Short mmCIF file of C-alpha atoms in Angstrom, two decimals:
data_model
loop_
_atom_site.label_atom_id
_atom_site.label_comp_id
_atom_site.label_asym_id
_atom_site.label_seq_id
_atom_site.Cartn_x
_atom_site.Cartn_y
_atom_site.Cartn_z
CA ILE O 1 54.28 -99.08 96.44
CA LYS O 2 51.35 -101.39 97.11
CA PRO O 3 48.47 -99.92 99.20
CA LEU O 4 48.79 -102.62 101.87
CA GLU O 5 52.35 -101.66 102.56
CA MET O 6 51.48 -99.02 105.10
CA ARG O 7 53.09 -95.79 104.08
CA PRO O 8 53.72 -94.05 107.39
CA ASP O 9 51.91 -90.98 108.63
CA MET O 10 54.63 -88.41 108.07
CA SER O 11 53.00 -85.72 110.22
CA THR O 12 55.19 -84.58 113.12
CA SER O 13 54.56 -82.24 116.01
CA HIS O 14 56.51 -79.02 116.17
CA ALA O 15 56.81 -76.58 118.99
CA PHE O 16 54.50 -73.64 118.42
CA SER O 17 56.43 -70.52 117.47
CA ARG O 18 54.88 -67.08 117.37
CA PRO O 19 55.64 -65.18 114.16
CA THR O 20 57.63 -61.99 114.62
CA VAL O 21 56.38 -58.70 113.20
CA LEU O 22 58.70 -55.70 112.95
CA VAL O 23 56.88 -52.36 113.16
CA VAL O 24 58.83 -49.41 111.75
CA ASP O 25 57.42 -45.95 112.55
CA ASP O 26 58.95 -42.75 113.92
CA THR O 27 55.83 -41.89 115.97
CA PRO O 28 55.77 -43.52 119.45
CA ASP O 29 51.96 -43.40 119.64
CA ASN O 30 51.69 -45.39 116.41
CA LEU O 31 54.16 -47.98 117.70
CA THR O 32 52.16 -48.34 120.92
CA LEU O 33 48.84 -48.64 119.08
CA ILE O 34 50.05 -51.21 116.57
CA GLY O 35 52.07 -53.10 119.18
CA ASN O 36 49.04 -53.46 121.46
CA LEU O 37 46.99 -54.65 118.50
CA LEU O 38 49.45 -57.36 117.49
CA GLN O 39 50.99 -58.54 120.74
CA ASP O 40 48.33 -61.15 121.59
CA LYS O 41 49.20 -63.23 118.51
CA TYR O 42 52.69 -62.13 117.47
CA THR O 43 56.08 -61.26 118.84
CA VAL O 44 56.45 -57.55 118.13
CA LYS O 45 59.71 -55.70 117.49
CA VAL O 46 59.84 -51.96 116.89
CA ALA O 47 62.15 -49.48 115.20
CA THR O 48 61.83 -45.71 114.92
CA ARG O 49 64.42 -45.30 112.19
CA GLY O 50 65.09 -47.04 108.90
CA ALA O 51 68.69 -47.87 109.75
CA ARG O 52 67.59 -49.61 112.94
CA ALA O 53 64.98 -51.57 111.00
CA LEU O 54 67.61 -52.81 108.56
CA ARG O 55 69.84 -53.97 111.42
CA ILE O 56 66.98 -55.92 112.97
CA ALA O 57 66.04 -57.44 109.61
CA THR O 58 69.58 -58.73 109.09
CA GLY O 59 70.01 -59.95 112.67
CA GLU O 60 70.14 -63.49 114.00
CA GLN O 61 66.33 -63.63 114.30
CA PRO O 62 64.88 -61.70 111.36
CA PRO O 63 61.20 -60.82 111.40
CA ASP O 64 58.61 -62.81 109.52
CA LEU O 65 56.86 -59.64 108.34
CA ILE O 66 57.54 -55.89 108.41
CA LEU O 67 55.02 -53.07 108.80
CA LEU O 68 56.80 -50.07 107.33
CA ASP O 69 55.97 -46.37 107.50
CA VAL O 70 56.94 -44.17 104.56
CA MET O 71 57.50 -40.75 106.11
CA MET O 72 60.48 -41.04 108.46
CA PRO O 73 63.54 -38.85 109.06
CA GLU O 74 67.01 -39.70 107.71
CA MET O 75 65.77 -42.61 105.60
CA ASP O 76 62.21 -42.89 104.35
CA GLY O 77 60.29 -46.14 103.96
CA PHE O 78 60.86 -46.33 100.22
CA GLU O 79 64.63 -46.33 100.72
CA VAL O 80 64.33 -48.92 103.48
CA MET O 81 62.30 -51.07 101.10
CA ARG O 82 64.86 -50.64 98.35
CA GLN O 83 67.68 -51.81 100.64
CA LEU O 84 65.64 -54.75 101.93
CA GLN O 85 65.05 -55.92 98.37
CA ALA O 86 68.70 -55.44 97.42
CA ASN O 87 69.90 -57.74 100.20
CA PRO O 88 69.45 -61.52 99.53
CA GLU O 89 69.12 -62.05 103.29
CA THR O 90 66.06 -59.82 103.58
CA GLN O 91 64.43 -59.72 100.16
CA SER O 92 62.05 -62.57 101.00
CA ILE O 93 60.62 -60.85 104.10
CA PRO O 94 57.11 -59.60 103.23
CA VAL O 95 56.67 -55.86 103.77
CA ILE O 96 53.38 -54.05 104.20
CA PHE O 97 53.55 -50.29 103.89
CA LEU O 98 51.50 -48.72 106.70
CA THR O 99 51.39 -44.99 105.99
CA ALA O 100 49.38 -41.80 105.98
CA ARG O 101 50.31 -41.18 102.34
CA THR O 102 47.16 -41.98 100.41
CA GLU O 103 48.12 -40.90 96.89
CA ALA O 104 47.77 -43.60 94.26
CA ALA O 105 51.26 -42.80 92.97
CA ASP O 106 52.73 -43.57 96.41
CA GLU O 107 50.93 -46.89 96.58
CA GLU O 108 52.07 -47.74 93.06
CA ARG O 109 55.66 -46.88 93.96
CA GLY O 110 55.58 -48.97 97.14
CA LEU O 111 54.21 -52.04 95.37
CA ALA O 112 56.66 -51.58 92.52
CA LEU O 113 59.53 -51.66 95.03
CA GLY O 114 58.37 -55.10 96.17
CA ALA O 115 55.93 -54.54 99.02
CA VAL O 116 53.20 -57.17 99.33
CA ASP O 117 50.55 -54.68 100.47
CA TYR O 118 49.85 -51.01 101.09
CA VAL O 119 47.60 -49.98 104.00
CA THR O 120 46.76 -46.36 104.73
CA LYS O 121 46.26 -44.63 108.08
CA PRO O 122 44.18 -44.21 110.12
CA ILE O 123 44.20 -47.97 110.43
CA SER O 124 41.23 -50.27 110.82
CA PRO O 125 42.28 -52.88 113.43
CA LEU O 126 40.32 -55.69 111.80
CA ILE O 127 41.68 -54.92 108.33
CA LEU O 128 45.27 -54.66 109.56
CA LEU O 129 45.04 -57.92 111.52
CA SER O 130 43.53 -59.62 108.47
CA ARG O 131 46.28 -58.37 106.16
CA VAL O 132 49.01 -59.39 108.59
CA ARG O 133 47.51 -62.85 109.08
CA ASN O 134 47.01 -63.46 105.37
CA HIS O 135 50.51 -62.40 104.37
CA LEU O 136 52.10 -64.47 107.13
CA MET O 137 50.13 -67.48 105.87
CA LEU O 138 51.33 -66.79 102.34
CA LYS O 139 54.91 -66.52 103.57
CA THR O 140 54.64 -69.83 105.40
CA THR O 141 53.30 -71.52 102.27
CA ARG O 142 56.02 -69.94 100.14
CA ASP O 143 58.74 -70.98 102.61
CA GLN O 144 57.44 -74.55 102.68
CA LEU O 145 57.41 -74.70 98.89
CA GLN O 146 60.94 -73.29 98.72
CA HIS O 147 62.12 -75.83 101.27
CA TYR O 148 60.51 -78.63 99.28
CA LEU O 149 62.18 -77.44 96.08
CA ASP O 150 65.56 -77.16 97.82
CA VAL O 151 65.23 -80.69 99.17
CA GLU O 152 64.22 -82.02 95.76
CA ARG O 153 67.22 -80.35 94.14
CA ARG O 154 69.56 -81.85 96.74
CA LYS O 155 68.05 -85.29 96.28
CA LEU O 156 68.33 -85.05 92.51
CA LYS O 157 71.95 -83.89 92.66
CA LYS O 158 72.85 -86.71 95.05
CA LEU O 159 71.09 -89.23 92.80
CA VAL O 160 72.92 -87.97 89.70
CA ASP O 161 76.30 -88.03 91.47
CA ILE O 162 75.82 -91.59 92.71
CA ALA O 163 74.53 -92.78 89.32
CA LYS O 164 77.61 -91.36 87.58
CA ASP O 165 79.85 -93.15 90.04
CA LEU O 166 78.02 -96.44 89.47
CA SER O 167 78.28 -96.24 85.69
CA SER O 168 82.07 -95.95 85.78
CA GLU O 169 82.75 -98.76 88.28
CA MET O 170 84.32 -101.90 86.78
CA ASP O 171 84.97 -103.88 89.95
CA MET O 172 82.06 -106.09 91.03
CA ASP O 173 82.65 -105.91 94.78
CA ARG O 174 83.09 -102.13 94.75
CA LEU O 175 80.01 -101.75 92.53
CA LEU O 176 77.85 -103.72 94.97
CA GLY O 177 79.18 -101.61 97.82
CA LYS O 178 78.44 -98.37 95.99
CA ILE O 179 74.88 -99.50 95.22
CA LEU O 180 74.29 -100.41 98.84
CA PHE O 181 75.93 -97.43 100.53
CA GLY O 182 74.71 -94.97 97.88
CA SER O 183 71.10 -96.04 98.49
CA LYS O 184 71.62 -96.03 102.24
CA ASP O 185 73.00 -92.51 102.09
CA LEU O 186 70.28 -91.31 99.74
CA ALA O 187 67.50 -92.50 102.08
CA TYR O 188 69.37 -91.65 105.34
CA ALA O 189 68.93 -95.30 106.32
CA ASP O 190 70.64 -96.67 109.41
CA ARG O 191 71.32 -100.10 107.89
CA ALA O 192 71.07 -101.74 104.50
CA THR O 193 71.30 -105.18 102.94
CA LEU O 194 71.82 -106.23 99.33
CA TYR O 195 70.62 -109.57 97.98
CA LEU O 196 71.53 -110.97 94.57
CA ARG O 197 69.47 -113.42 92.54
CA THR O 198 71.35 -116.62 91.78
CA GLU O 199 71.12 -118.69 88.60
CA ASP O 200 69.14 -121.34 90.47
CA ASN O 201 66.54 -118.72 91.56
CA HIS O 202 67.57 -118.02 95.13
CA LEU O 203 68.33 -114.77 96.91
CA LYS O 204 71.71 -114.74 98.56
CA PHE O 205 73.16 -112.11 100.87
CA ALA O 206 75.71 -110.13 98.86
CA TYR O 207 76.46 -107.08 101.04
CA ILE O 208 75.38 -105.63 104.38
CA SER O 209 76.22 -102.19 105.74
CA SER O 210 76.85 -103.31 109.32
CA HIS O 211 79.82 -105.26 110.63
CA ASP O 212 77.73 -108.42 110.94
CA LYS O 213 78.92 -111.51 109.11
CA LEU O 214 77.13 -112.26 105.85
CA PRO O 215 74.62 -115.09 106.45
CA ALA O 216 75.25 -118.17 104.34
CA MET O 217 71.55 -118.97 103.99
CA GLN O 218 69.72 -118.37 100.71
CA LEU O 219 66.03 -117.72 100.19
CA PRO O 220 64.35 -119.77 97.46
CA LEU O 221 62.09 -117.85 95.08
CA TYR O 222 60.09 -120.95 94.16
CA ASP O 223 58.76 -123.81 96.26
CA PRO O 224 61.02 -126.81 95.57
CA ASP O 225 58.06 -129.22 95.69
CA THR O 226 55.31 -127.35 93.85
CA GLY O 227 57.28 -124.78 91.84
CA ALA O 228 54.95 -122.05 93.14
CA GLU O 229 56.32 -118.55 93.65
CA ILE O 230 57.14 -117.71 97.26
CA HIS O 231 55.60 -114.36 98.12
CA ARG O 232 55.33 -114.56 101.89
CA PHE O 233 58.76 -113.00 102.45
CA VAL O 234 59.20 -109.34 101.60
CA SER O 235 62.50 -109.84 99.77
CA THR O 236 61.28 -112.75 97.63
CA HIS O 237 58.05 -110.91 96.81
CA VAL O 238 60.01 -107.89 95.61
CA ALA O 239 62.44 -110.06 93.63
CA LEU O 240 59.54 -111.82 91.90
CA THR O 241 57.33 -108.81 91.19
CA GLY O 242 59.76 -105.88 90.98
CA GLU O 243 57.39 -103.90 93.24
CA SER O 244 58.72 -101.92 96.18
CA VAL O 245 57.44 -102.74 99.67
CA LEU O 246 57.38 -100.32 102.58
CA LEU O 247 56.64 -101.59 106.08
CA ALA O 248 56.19 -98.79 108.58
CA ASP O 249 56.59 -101.07 111.60
CA VAL O 250 57.78 -104.67 111.34
CA TYR O 251 56.40 -105.29 114.83
CA GLY O 252 52.96 -104.06 113.79
CA ASP O 253 50.64 -104.98 110.94
CA VAL O 254 52.79 -106.36 108.12
CA GLY O 255 49.94 -107.69 105.99
CA PRO O 256 50.65 -111.05 104.32
CA PHE O 257 54.39 -110.99 104.93
CA ASP O 258 56.45 -113.23 107.19
CA VAL O 259 59.06 -111.09 108.98
CA SER O 260 60.16 -113.74 111.46
CA GLY O 261 63.69 -113.61 110.04
CA THR O 262 63.97 -109.89 110.83
CA LEU O 263 62.52 -110.35 114.30
CA GLY O 264 64.90 -113.22 114.93
CA PHE O 265 67.85 -111.11 113.80
CA ASP O 266 66.76 -108.36 116.19
CA LYS O 267 66.52 -110.80 119.08
CA ALA O 268 69.94 -112.27 118.39
CA SER O 269 71.74 -108.99 117.73
CA GLY O 270 69.96 -106.57 120.04
CA TYR O 271 69.11 -104.32 117.10
CA ARG O 272 65.60 -102.86 116.84
CA THR O 273 64.21 -102.78 113.33
CA GLN O 274 61.32 -100.37 112.95
CA SER O 275 60.61 -99.51 109.34
CA MET O 276 61.80 -101.36 106.26
CA LEU O 277 61.93 -100.35 102.61
CA THR O 278 62.63 -103.09 100.07
CA VAL O 279 63.34 -102.17 96.45
CA ALA O 280 64.14 -104.34 93.44
CA LEU O 281 67.40 -104.05 91.55
CA LYS O 282 65.65 -104.13 88.23
CA PRO O 283 66.98 -102.95 84.86
CA ARG O 284 64.54 -101.18 82.59
CA GLU O 285 63.83 -104.52 80.95
CA GLY O 286 64.00 -108.02 82.33
CA LYS O 287 63.59 -109.56 85.76
CA PRO O 288 65.13 -108.13 88.94
CA LEU O 289 68.77 -108.97 89.52
CA GLY O 290 68.45 -108.64 93.25
CA VAL O 291 66.87 -106.78 96.13
CA LEU O 292 67.93 -103.79 98.20
CA GLN O 293 66.60 -103.54 101.75
CA LEU O 294 66.92 -100.35 103.82
CA LEU O 295 66.17 -100.07 107.54
CA ASN O 296 65.37 -97.30 110.00
CA PRO O 297 65.99 -93.94 108.32
CA LYS O 298 67.47 -91.21 110.49
CA HIS O 299 66.54 -87.56 110.57
CA PRO O 300 69.37 -85.78 108.70
CA GLU O 301 69.76 -83.15 111.43
CA THR O 302 68.90 -84.86 114.74
CA GLY O 303 69.90 -88.45 113.93
CA GLU O 304 66.62 -89.65 115.42
CA ILE O 305 65.02 -92.75 113.87
CA VAL O 306 62.02 -91.61 111.83
CA PRO O 307 59.61 -93.26 109.35
CA PHE O 308 60.62 -93.49 105.72
CA ASP O 309 59.58 -90.40 103.82
CA PRO O 310 57.43 -91.64 100.91
CA GLU O 311 58.79 -88.80 98.78
CA TRP O 312 62.25 -90.40 98.91
CA ILE O 313 61.07 -93.77 97.64
CA GLY O 314 61.03 -92.75 93.98
CA PHE O 315 64.64 -91.57 94.26
CA VAL O 316 65.71 -94.86 95.87
CA GLU O 317 63.92 -96.78 93.12
CA ALA O 318 65.65 -94.66 90.48
CA LEU O 319 69.03 -95.33 92.07
CA ALA O 320 68.25 -99.05 92.31
CA THR O 321 67.45 -99.04 88.59
CA GLN O 322 70.74 -97.31 87.80
CA GLY O 323 72.54 -99.81 90.01
CA ALA O 324 70.84 -102.72 88.26
CA ILE O 325 71.82 -101.37 84.85
CA ALA O 326 75.43 -100.95 85.97
CA LEU O 327 75.38 -104.46 87.45
CA ASP O 328 73.85 -105.92 84.29
CA ASN O 329 76.42 -104.17 82.10
CA LEU O 330 79.27 -105.38 84.28
CA ASN O 331 77.92 -108.95 84.16
CA LEU O 332 77.85 -108.74 80.36
CA ILE O 333 81.42 -107.44 80.27
CA LYS O 334 82.59 -110.22 82.58
CA ALA O 335 80.79 -112.80 80.43
CA GLN O 336 82.44 -111.42 77.30
CA GLU O 337 85.83 -111.56 79.00
CA ARG O 338 85.27 -115.20 79.97
CA LEU O 339 84.18 -116.00 76.43
CA PHE O 340 87.23 -114.25 75.02
CA ASP O 341 89.52 -116.14 77.40
CA ALA O 342 87.89 -119.42 76.39
CA VAL O 343 88.39 -118.64 72.69
CA ILE O 344 92.04 -117.76 73.30
CA LYS O 345 92.59 -121.06 75.09
CA VAL O 346 91.03 -123.01 72.20
CA ILE O 347 93.18 -121.17 69.69
CA ALA O 348 96.30 -121.66 71.78
#
C-alpha cells in the first residue's frame, strides 16, 4: 500500500468496563478489608467457600482475576486452584494466592498449580494493589494477543477454503463470481466490483456484487493520443502498477486520484461510498489481469460500516493473486481448447 493512500486510524472508542476481582476467603474481616481496598477501581465479588468460588468463576460473568485463600473449610485453596486449571472455561483466569501460609513449600506448590502470584498476609495495601493491577494488565495483553491469533487463524482458514474453491472452478463466469464474492466476504465489504483487462488495454466491468446493471463503459489504460499511462483513476493506476490502493474516505483527501466516477455513481444511485480498497488481479509473474475493488467494510458483529482494517489487506491481496492464477490457468485452458478445435476443423 502506498503511503499516500491514507490507511485509516483503526482506533475505536469502547465503553469503559471495570475489571472484576473475585475474593475467596472464609474470614469476613478479610473480605471486608480487601473489598474496601479494591472497590474504588474494581468490581468486587466475594466467596467464603471454594465451591461457591467455582460457581462464580463458571458463571455468565466470570471474574478477570481471583484472590484465593489457601486455608478454608471443606475445600482448600489448592483444590480450588486445581479445579480451576482443570476446567477450560476457567483455566485462563489469573489467580493470586493471598494467604497466611508463608512456608516456601506452600508458595512453590501454589505456583506449580498454575497461580500467577503468591502474596502472604498480613497484606501491604500498596503491594496488593500493585500485584492486582499488573496481573490484570498482563491478562488484558494476553487476551488481546489470543484474540489476534484467533482472528488470524480464521482469516487464514477462510483464505485457504476460497483458494481451493477457485483452483477447481472451470467455468469462467462462476470463477469471476467466486473471486468477487470470496474477496468481498473475506474483507466484510458491503459492495465489490471486478474489472478485467481487455486485449486492447482497457478495463471493462466484469462483475459487480450489487443488483446494478453492468456499465458498458471501459476505462483506457493509455492515452489514445500520447500513449502515456493513465494513473489518475484508482483502478487504472492499480492495473498498471499492480500496487494496492486504500482510500479511507473518497469524499476527503484522495491524493492524486480522480474519484468523480464514484461520486457520480453515489449521486445517481443514492449509495454512500466511504472507504475503497482496490487490489490487482495479478499472477505471480506478468501484468495484472484485472482489478478488484471493495467498498465499505462492515463490522462482522454489528454490521456497522467501518474503515478497512489494514491487517486484512494482505489476505485480500493473497486471494486476488490466487484468483488471478486461476483465471490465467482457465484462460490458457480455453485457448488450448480453441486451438484444438481449430486443428480438428482443419483435419476434417
